[in-house]
Coordinates of N, CA and C and ligand atoms in Angstrom, one line a residue:
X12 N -5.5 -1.7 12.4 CA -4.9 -2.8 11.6 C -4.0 -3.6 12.5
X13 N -3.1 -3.1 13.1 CA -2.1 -3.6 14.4 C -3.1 -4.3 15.3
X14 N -4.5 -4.0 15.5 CA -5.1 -5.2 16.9 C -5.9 -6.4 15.8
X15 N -6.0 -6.1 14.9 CA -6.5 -6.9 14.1 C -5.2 -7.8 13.9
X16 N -3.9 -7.7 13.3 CA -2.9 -8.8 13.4 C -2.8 -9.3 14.9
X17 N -2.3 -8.7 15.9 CA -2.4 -9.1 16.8 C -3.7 -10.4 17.0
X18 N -4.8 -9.8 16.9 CA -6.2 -10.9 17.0 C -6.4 -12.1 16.5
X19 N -5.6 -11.8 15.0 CA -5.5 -13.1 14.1 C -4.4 -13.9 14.3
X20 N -3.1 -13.3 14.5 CA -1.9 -13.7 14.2 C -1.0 -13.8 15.4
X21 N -1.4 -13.3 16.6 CA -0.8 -13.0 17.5 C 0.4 -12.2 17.4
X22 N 1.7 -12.6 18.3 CA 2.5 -11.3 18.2 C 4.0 -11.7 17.7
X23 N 3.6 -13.2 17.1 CA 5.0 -13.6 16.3 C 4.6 -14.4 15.0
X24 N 5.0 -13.3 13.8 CA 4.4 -13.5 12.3 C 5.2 -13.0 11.4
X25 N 5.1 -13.3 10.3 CA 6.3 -12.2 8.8 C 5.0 -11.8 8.2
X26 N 4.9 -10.4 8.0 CA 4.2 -9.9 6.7 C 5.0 -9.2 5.6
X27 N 4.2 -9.4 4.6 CA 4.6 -8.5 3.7 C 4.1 -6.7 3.7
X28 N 4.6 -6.1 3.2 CA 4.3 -4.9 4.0 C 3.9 -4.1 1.8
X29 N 2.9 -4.2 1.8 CA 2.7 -4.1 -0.1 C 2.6 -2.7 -0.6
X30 N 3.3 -1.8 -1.4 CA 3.6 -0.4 -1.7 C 4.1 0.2 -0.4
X31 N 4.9 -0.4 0.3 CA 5.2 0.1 1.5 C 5.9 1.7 1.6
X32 N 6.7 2.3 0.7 CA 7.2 3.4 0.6 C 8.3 3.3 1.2
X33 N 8.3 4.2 2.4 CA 9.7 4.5 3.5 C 9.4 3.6 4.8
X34 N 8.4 3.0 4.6 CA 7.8 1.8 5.6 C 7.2 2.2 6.7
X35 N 6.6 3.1 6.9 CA 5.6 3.8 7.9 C 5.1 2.7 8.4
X36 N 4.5 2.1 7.7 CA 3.4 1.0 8.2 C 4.3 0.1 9.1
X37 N 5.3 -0.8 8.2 CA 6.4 -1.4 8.9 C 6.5 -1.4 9.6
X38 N 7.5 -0.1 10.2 CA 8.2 0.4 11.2 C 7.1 0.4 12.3
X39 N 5.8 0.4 12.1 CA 5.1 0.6 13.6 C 4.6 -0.7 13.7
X40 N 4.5 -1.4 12.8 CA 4.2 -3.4 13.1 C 5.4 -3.4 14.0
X41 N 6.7 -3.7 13.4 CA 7.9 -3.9 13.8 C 8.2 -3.6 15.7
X42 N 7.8 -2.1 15.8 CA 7.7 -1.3 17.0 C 7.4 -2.0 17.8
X43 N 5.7 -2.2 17.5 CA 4.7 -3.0 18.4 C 4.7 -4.3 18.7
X44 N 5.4 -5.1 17.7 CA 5.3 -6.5 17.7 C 7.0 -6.8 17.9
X45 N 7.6 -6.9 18.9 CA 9.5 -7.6 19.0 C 9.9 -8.7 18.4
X46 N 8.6 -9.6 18.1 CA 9.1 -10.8 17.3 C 9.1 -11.0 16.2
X47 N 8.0 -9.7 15.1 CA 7.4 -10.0 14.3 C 8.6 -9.7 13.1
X48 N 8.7 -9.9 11.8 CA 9.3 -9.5 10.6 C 8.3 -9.1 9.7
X49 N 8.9 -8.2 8.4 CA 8.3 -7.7 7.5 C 9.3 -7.6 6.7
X50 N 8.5 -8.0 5.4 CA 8.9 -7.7 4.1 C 8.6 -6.3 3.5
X51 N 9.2 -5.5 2.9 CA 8.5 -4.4 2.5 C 9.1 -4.6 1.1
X52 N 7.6 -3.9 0.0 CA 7.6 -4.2 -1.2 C 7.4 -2.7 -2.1
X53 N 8.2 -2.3 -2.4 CA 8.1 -1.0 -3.3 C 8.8 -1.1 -4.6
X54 N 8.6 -0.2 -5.5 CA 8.6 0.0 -7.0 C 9.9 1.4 -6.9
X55 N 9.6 2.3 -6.0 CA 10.1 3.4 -5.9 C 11.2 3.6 -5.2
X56 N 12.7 3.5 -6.1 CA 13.4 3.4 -5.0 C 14.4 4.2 -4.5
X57 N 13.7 5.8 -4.9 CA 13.8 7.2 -3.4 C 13.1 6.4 -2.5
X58 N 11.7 6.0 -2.2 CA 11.0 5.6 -1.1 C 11.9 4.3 -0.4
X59 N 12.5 3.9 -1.5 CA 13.4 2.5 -0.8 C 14.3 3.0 0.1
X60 N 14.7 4.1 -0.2 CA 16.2 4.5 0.1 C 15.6 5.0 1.1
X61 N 15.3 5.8 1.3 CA 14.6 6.8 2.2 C 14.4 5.9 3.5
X62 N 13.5 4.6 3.1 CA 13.3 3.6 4.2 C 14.4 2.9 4.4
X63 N 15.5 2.7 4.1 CA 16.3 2.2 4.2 C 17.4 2.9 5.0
X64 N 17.4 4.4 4.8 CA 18.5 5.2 5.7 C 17.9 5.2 7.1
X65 N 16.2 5.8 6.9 CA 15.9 6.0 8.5 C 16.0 4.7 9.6
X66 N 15.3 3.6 8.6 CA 14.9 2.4 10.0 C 15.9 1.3 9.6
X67 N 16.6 1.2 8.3 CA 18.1 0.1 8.5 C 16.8 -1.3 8.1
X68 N 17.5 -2.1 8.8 CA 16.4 -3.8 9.0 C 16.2 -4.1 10.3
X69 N 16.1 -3.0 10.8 CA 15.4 -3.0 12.4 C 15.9 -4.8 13.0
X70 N 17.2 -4.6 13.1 CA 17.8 -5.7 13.7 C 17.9 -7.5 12.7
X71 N 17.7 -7.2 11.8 CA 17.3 -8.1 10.7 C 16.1 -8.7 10.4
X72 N 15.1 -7.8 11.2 CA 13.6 -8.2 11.0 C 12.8 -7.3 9.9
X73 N 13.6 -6.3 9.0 CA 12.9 -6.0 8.1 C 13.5 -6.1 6.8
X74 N 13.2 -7.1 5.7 CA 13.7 -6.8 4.5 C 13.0 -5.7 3.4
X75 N 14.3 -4.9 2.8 CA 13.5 -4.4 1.7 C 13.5 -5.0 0.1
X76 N 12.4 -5.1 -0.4 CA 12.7 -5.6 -1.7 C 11.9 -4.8 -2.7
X77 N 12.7 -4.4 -3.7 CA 12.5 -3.4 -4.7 C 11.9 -4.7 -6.2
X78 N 10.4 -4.0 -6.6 CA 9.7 -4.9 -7.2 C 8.3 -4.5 -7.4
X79 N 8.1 -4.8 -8.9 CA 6.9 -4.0 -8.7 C 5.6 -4.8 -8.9
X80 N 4.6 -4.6 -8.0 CA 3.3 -5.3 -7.9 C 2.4 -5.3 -8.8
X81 N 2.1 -6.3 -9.1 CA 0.9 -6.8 -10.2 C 2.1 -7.4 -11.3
X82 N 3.2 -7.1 -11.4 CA 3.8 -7.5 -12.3 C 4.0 -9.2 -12.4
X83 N 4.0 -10.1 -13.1 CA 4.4 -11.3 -13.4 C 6.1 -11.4 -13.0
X84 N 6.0 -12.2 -11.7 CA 7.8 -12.2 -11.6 C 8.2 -11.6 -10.6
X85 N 7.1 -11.0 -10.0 CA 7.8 -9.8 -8.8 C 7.9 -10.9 -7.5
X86 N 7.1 -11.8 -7.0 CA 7.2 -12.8 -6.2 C 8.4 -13.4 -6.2
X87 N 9.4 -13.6 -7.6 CA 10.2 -13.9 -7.7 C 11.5 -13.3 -6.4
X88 N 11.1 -12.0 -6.3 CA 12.0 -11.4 -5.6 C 11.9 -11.6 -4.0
X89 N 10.9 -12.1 -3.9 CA 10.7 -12.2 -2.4 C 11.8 -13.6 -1.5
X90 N 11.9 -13.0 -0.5 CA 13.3 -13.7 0.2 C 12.6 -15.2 0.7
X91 N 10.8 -15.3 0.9 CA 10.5 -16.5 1.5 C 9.0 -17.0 0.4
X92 N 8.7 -18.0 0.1 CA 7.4 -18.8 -0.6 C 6.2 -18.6 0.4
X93 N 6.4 -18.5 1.3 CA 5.0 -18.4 2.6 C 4.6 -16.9 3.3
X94 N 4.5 -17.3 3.4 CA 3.8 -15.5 5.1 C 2.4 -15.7 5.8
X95 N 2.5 -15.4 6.5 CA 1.6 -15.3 7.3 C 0.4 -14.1 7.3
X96 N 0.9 -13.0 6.5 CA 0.1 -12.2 6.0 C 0.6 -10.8 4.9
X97 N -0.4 -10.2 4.5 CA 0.0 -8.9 3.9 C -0.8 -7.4 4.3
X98 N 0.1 -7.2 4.6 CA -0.7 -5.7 4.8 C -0.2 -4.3 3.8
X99 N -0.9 -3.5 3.3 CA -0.9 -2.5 2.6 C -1.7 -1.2 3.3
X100 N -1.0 0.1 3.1 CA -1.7 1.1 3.4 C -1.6 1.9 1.9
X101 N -2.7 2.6 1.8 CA -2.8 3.9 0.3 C -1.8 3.3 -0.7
X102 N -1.8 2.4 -1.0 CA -0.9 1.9 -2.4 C -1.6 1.1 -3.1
X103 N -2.5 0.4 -3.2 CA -3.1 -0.8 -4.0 C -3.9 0.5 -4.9
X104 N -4.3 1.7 -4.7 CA -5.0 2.2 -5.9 C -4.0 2.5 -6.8
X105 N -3.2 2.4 -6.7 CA -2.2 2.8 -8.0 C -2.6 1.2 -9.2
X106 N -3.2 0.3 -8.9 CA -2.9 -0.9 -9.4 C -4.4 -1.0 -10.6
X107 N -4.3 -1.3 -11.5 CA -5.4 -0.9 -12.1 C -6.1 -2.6 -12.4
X108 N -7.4 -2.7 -13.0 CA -7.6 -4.3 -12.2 C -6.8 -5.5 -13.2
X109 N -6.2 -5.6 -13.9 CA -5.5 -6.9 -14.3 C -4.3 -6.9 -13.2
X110 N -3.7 -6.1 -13.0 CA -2.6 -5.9 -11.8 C -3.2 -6.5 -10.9
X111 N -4.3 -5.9 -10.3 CA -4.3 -5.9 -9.3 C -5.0 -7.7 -9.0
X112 N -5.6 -8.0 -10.1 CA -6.3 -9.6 -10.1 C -4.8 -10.6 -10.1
X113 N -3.7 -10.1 -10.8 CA -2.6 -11.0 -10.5 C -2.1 -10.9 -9.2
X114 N -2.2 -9.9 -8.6 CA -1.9 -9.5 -7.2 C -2.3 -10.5 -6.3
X115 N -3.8 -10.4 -6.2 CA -4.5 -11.1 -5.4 C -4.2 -12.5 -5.6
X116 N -4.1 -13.0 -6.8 CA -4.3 -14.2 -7.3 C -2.9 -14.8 -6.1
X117 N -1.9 -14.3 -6.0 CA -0.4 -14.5 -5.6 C -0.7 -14.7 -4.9
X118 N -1.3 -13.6 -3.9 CA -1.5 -13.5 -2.2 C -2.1 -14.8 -1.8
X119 N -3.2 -15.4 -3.1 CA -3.4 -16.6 -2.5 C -3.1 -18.0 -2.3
X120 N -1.7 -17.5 -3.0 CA -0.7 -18.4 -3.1 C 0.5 -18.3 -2.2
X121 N 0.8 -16.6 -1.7 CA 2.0 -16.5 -1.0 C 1.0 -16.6 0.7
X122 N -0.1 -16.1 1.0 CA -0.7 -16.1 2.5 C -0.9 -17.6 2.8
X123 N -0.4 -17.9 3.4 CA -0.7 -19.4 4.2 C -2.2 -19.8 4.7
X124 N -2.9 -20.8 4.6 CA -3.7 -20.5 5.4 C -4.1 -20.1 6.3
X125 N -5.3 -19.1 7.1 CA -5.4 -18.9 8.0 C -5.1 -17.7 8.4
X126 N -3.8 -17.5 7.1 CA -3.0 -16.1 6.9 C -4.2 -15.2 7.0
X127 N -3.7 -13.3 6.6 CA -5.0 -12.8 6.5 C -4.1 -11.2 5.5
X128 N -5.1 -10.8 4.8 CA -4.6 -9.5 3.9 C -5.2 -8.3 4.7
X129 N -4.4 -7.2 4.8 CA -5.3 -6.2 5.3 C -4.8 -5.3 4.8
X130 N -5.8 -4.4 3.9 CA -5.7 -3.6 3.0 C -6.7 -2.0 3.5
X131 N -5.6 -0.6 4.0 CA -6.1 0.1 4.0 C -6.1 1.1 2.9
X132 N -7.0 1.4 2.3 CA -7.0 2.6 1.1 C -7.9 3.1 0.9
X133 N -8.0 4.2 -0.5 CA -9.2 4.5 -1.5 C -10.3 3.5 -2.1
X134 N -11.2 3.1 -1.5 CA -11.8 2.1 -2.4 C -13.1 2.6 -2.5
X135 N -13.5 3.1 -3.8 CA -14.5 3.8 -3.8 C -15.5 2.8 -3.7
X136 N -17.0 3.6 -3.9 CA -18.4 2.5 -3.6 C -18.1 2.3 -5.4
X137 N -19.0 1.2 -5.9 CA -19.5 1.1 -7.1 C -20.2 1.8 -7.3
X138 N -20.6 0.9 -9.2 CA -21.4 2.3 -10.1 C -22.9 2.6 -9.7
X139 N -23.3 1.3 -8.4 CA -24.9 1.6 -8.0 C -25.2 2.2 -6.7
X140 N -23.8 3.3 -6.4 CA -23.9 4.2 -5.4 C -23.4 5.2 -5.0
X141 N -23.4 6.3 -6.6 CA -23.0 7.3 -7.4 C -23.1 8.7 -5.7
X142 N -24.6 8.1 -5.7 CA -25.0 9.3 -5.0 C -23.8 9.7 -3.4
X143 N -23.4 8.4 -3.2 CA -22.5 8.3 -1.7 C -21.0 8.9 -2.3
X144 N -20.7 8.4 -3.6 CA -19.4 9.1 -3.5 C -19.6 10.6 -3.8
X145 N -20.7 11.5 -4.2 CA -20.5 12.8 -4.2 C -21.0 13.0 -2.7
X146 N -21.6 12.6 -1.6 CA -21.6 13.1 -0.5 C -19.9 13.0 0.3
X147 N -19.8 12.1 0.0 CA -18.7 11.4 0.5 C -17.1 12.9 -0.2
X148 N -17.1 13.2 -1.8 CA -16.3 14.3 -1.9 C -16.3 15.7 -1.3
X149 N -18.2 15.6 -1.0 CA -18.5 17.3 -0.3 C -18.0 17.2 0.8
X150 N -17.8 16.4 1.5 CA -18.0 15.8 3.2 C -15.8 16.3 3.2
X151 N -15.5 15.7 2.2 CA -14.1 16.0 1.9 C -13.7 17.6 1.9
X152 N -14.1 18.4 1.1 CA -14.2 19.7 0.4 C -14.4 20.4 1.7
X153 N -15.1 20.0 2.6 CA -16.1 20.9 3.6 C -14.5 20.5 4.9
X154 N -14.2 19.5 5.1 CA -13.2 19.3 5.6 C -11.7 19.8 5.5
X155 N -11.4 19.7 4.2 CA -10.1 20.7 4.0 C -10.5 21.7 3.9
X156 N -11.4 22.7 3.5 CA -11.4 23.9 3.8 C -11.5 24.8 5.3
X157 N -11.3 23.4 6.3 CA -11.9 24.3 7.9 C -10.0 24.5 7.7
X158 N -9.9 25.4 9.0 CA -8.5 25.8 9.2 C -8.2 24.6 9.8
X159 N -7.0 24.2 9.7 CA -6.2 23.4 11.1 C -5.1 23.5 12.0
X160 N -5.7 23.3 13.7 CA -5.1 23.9 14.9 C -3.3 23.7 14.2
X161 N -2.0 23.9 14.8 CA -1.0 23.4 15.0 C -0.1 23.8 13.9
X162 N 1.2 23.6 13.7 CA 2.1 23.8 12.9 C 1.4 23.4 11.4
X163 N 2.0 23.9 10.7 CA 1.6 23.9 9.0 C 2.5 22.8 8.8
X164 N 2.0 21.3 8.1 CA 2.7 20.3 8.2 C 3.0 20.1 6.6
X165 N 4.4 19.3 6.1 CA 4.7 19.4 4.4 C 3.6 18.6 3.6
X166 N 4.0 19.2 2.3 CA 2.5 19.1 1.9 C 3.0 17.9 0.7
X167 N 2.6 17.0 0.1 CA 3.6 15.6 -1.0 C 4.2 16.3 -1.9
X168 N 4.0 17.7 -2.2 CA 4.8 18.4 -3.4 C 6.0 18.9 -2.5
X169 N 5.8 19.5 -1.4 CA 6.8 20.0 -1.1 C 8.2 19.0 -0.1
X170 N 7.3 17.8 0.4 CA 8.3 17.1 0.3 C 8.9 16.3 -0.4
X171 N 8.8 16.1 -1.7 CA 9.4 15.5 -2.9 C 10.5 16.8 -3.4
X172 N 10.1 17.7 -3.2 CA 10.9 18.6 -3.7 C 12.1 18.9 -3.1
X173 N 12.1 19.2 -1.8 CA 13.0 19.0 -1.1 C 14.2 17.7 -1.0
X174 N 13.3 16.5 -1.1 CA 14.0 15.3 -1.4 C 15.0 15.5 -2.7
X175 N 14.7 15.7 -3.7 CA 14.8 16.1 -5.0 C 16.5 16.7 -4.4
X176 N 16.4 17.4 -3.7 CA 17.6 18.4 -3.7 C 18.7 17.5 -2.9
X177 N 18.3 16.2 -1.9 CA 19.5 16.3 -1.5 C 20.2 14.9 -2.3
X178 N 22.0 15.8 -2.5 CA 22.9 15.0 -3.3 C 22.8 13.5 -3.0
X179 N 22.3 12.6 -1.6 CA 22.7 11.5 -1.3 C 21.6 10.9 -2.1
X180 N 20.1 11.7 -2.4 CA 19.6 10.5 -2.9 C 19.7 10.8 -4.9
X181 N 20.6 11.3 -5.3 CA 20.4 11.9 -6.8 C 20.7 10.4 -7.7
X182 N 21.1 9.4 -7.1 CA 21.3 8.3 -8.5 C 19.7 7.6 -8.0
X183 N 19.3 7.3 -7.0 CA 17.8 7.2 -6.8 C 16.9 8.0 -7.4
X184 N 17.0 9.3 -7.4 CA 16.0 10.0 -8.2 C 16.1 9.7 -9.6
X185 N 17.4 9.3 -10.2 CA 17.3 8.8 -12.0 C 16.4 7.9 -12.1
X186 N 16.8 7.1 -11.6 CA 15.7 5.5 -11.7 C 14.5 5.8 -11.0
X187 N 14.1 6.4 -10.4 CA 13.0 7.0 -10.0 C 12.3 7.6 -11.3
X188 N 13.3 8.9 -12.2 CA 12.3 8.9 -13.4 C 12.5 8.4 -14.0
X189 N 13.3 7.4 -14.4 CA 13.0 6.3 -15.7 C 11.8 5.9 -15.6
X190 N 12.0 5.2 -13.8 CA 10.7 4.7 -14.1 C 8.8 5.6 -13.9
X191 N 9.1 6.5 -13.2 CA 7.9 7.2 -13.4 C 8.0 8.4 -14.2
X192 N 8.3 8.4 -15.5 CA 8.4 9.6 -16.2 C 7.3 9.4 -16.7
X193 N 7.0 11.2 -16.7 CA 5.3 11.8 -17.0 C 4.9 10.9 -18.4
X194 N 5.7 10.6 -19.9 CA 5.1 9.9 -20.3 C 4.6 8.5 -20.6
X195 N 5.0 7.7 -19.8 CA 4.9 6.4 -20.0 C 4.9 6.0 -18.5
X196 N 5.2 6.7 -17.3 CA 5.4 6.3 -15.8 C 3.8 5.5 -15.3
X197 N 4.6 4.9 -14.3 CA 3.6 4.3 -13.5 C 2.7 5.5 -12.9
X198 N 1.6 5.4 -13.1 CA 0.4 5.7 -12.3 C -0.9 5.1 -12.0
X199 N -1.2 6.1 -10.9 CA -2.6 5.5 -10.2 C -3.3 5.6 -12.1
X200 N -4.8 4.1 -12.3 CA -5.3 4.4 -13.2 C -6.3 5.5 -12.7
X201 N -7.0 6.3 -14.1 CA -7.9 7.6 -13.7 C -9.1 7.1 -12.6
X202 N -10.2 6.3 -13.3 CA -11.0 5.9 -11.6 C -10.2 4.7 -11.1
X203 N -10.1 4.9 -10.1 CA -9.8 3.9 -8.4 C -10.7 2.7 -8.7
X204 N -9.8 1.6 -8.7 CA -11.1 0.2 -8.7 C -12.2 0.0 -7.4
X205 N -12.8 0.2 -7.8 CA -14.3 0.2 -6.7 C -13.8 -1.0 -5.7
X206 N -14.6 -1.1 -4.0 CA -14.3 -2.2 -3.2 C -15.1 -3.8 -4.0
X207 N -16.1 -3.6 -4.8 CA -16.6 -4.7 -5.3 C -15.5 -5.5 -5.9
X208 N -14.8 -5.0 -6.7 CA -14.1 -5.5 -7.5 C -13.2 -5.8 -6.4
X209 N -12.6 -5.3 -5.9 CA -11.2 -6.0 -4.6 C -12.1 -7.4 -3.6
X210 N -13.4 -6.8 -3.5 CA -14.1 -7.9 -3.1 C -13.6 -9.5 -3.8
X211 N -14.6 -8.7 -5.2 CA -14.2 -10.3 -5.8 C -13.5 -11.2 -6.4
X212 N -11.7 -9.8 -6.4 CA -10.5 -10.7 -6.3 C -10.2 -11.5 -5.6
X213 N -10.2 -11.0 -4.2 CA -10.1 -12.0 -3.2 C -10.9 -13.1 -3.0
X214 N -11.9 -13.1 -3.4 CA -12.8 -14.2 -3.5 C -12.1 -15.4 -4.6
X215 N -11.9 -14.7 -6.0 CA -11.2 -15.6 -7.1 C -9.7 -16.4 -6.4
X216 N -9.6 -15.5 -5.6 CA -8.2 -15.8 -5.1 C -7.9 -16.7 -3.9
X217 N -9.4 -17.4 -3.5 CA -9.4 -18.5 -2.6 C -9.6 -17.8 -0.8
X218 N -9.6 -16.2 -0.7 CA -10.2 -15.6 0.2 C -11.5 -16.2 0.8
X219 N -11.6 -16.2 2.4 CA -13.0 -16.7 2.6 C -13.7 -15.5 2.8
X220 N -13.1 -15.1 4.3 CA -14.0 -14.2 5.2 C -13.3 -13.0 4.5
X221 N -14.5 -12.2 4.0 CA -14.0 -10.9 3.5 C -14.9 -9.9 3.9
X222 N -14.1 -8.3 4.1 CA -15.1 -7.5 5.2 C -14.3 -6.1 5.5
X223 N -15.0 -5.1 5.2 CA -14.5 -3.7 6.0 C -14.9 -3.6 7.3
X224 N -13.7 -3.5 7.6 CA -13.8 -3.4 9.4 C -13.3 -2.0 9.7
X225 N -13.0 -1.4 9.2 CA -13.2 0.2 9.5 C -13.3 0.8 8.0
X226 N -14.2 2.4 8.3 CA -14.4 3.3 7.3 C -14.4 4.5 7.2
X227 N -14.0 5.3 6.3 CA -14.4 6.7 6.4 C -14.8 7.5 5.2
X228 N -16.1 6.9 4.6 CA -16.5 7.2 3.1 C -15.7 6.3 2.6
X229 N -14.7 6.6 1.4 CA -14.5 5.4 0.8 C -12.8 5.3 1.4
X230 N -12.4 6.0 2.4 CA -11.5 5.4 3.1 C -11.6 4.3 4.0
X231 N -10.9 2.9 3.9 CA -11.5 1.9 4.5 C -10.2 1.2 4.6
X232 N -10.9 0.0 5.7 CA -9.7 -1.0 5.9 C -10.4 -2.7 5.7
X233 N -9.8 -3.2 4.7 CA -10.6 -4.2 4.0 C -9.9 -5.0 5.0
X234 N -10.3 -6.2 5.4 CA -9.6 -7.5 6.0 C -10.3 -8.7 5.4
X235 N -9.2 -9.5 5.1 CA -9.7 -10.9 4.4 C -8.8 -12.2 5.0
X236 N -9.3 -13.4 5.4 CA -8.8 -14.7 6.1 C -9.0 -15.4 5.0
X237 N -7.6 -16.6 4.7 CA -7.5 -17.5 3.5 C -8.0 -18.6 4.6
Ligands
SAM11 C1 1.0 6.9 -1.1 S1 2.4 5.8 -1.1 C2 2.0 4.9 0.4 C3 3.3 4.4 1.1 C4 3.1 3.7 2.4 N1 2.3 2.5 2.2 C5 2.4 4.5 3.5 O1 1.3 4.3 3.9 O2 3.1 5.5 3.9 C6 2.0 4.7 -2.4 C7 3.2 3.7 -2.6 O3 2.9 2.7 -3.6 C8 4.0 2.5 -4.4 N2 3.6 1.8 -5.6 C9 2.6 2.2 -6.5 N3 2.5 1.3 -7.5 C10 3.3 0.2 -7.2 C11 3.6 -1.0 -7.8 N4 3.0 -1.4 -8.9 N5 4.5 -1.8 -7.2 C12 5.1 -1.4 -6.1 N6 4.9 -0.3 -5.4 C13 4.0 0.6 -6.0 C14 4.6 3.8 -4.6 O4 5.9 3.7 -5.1 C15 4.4 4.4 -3.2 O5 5.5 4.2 -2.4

């Protein structure tokens, strides 16, 4: 994803950085690129905080903005009307498709021309290639169950739990479950919107060149130029 901006965009650009979390993604744009800025866009604001204790605004090149996607209004919160691009890792499947069609619809209003989206996630095949996503779960199954070399690394339950405990982030964890409580909280919808459908957001949304340029079953990295 990083030689792909670089390719498009060279090495002085602002992106948006979309479900960003604690800004993993960010922080290694940021790293690799000295000139570049990011916006980071999260709902979650343990993950805000979290990214906000470890990497600060990386010299005033990273804003965080707490806001949640697909919502009508959330653009509002953003510090600039333009960008040069958006990138996302594993967070657009939380977005179920009216979300996610206002999403796109924005991007094709907030990406400048020329701009470009790169979106890496879950995007399963559609309903006319049933047979690939059950190879594609064995292919999974058969994979976590081999042992793996090296330290036992934390597993999402056990590091939430941990988080959970320390006192600095406890007014973050309230508003954390207001807003994700088990009854009414945000969640991923039950099936993952297929890549067709992300296809032909981007398309409604004035996207030209649309294309997975890397894959692994239905982990992929979608790239699209306005
Ligand atoms: C699995 S995490 C990925 C975090 C980060 N992108 C990464 O690769 O490490 C998914 C993120 O999407 C965020 N998210 C889910 N739905 C969202 C929404 N509607 N608006 C903003 N953030 C959302 C969650 O809060 C979470 O931080």
């Amino acid at each position: 994803m990083l030689d792909l901006l670089e390719a498009e965009l060279g090495s002085t650009f602002h992106v948006l950085d979309l479900g960003s979390g604690p800004g993993s993604l960010s922080a290694r744009i940021l790293r690799r690129f000295p000139s570049a800025r990011v916006t980071a866009v999260d709902y979650d604001p343990v993950l805000i905080k979290v990214g906000q204790g470890a990497l600060g605004s990386v010299g005033g090149r990273l804003d965080w903005i707490e806001a949640k996607l697909g919502d009508r209004g959330w653009r509002g919160r953003l510090p600039r009307k333009r960008y040069d691009g958006a990138v996302s890792t594993t967070a657009l499947h939380w977005l179920a498709v009216p979300e996610l069609s206002t999403l796109y619809a924005d991007l094709g209003d907030l990406v400048r021309r020329g701009g470009v989206v790169l979106n890496g996630d879950h995007l399963p095949w559609g309903s006319k290639a049933r047979g690939l996503a059950r190879v594609g779960s064995r292919v999974r199954e058969l994979r976590s169950s081999r042992p793996r070399p090296g330290p036992r690394s934390e597993t999402w339950r056990t590091w939430w739990a941990g988080a959970r405990r320390l006192p600095e982030l406890r007014s973050a964890f309230e508003e954390h479950d207001r807003r994700f409580d088990p009854r009414f909280r945000l969640r991923p919808p039950r099936a993952k919107v297929s890549l067709d459908v992300h296809v032909r957001e981007l398309q409604r949304a004035g996207f030209r060149t649309i294309a997975t340029v890397w894959q692994d079953f239905e982990n992929r990295v979608v790239f699209a130029r306005r």
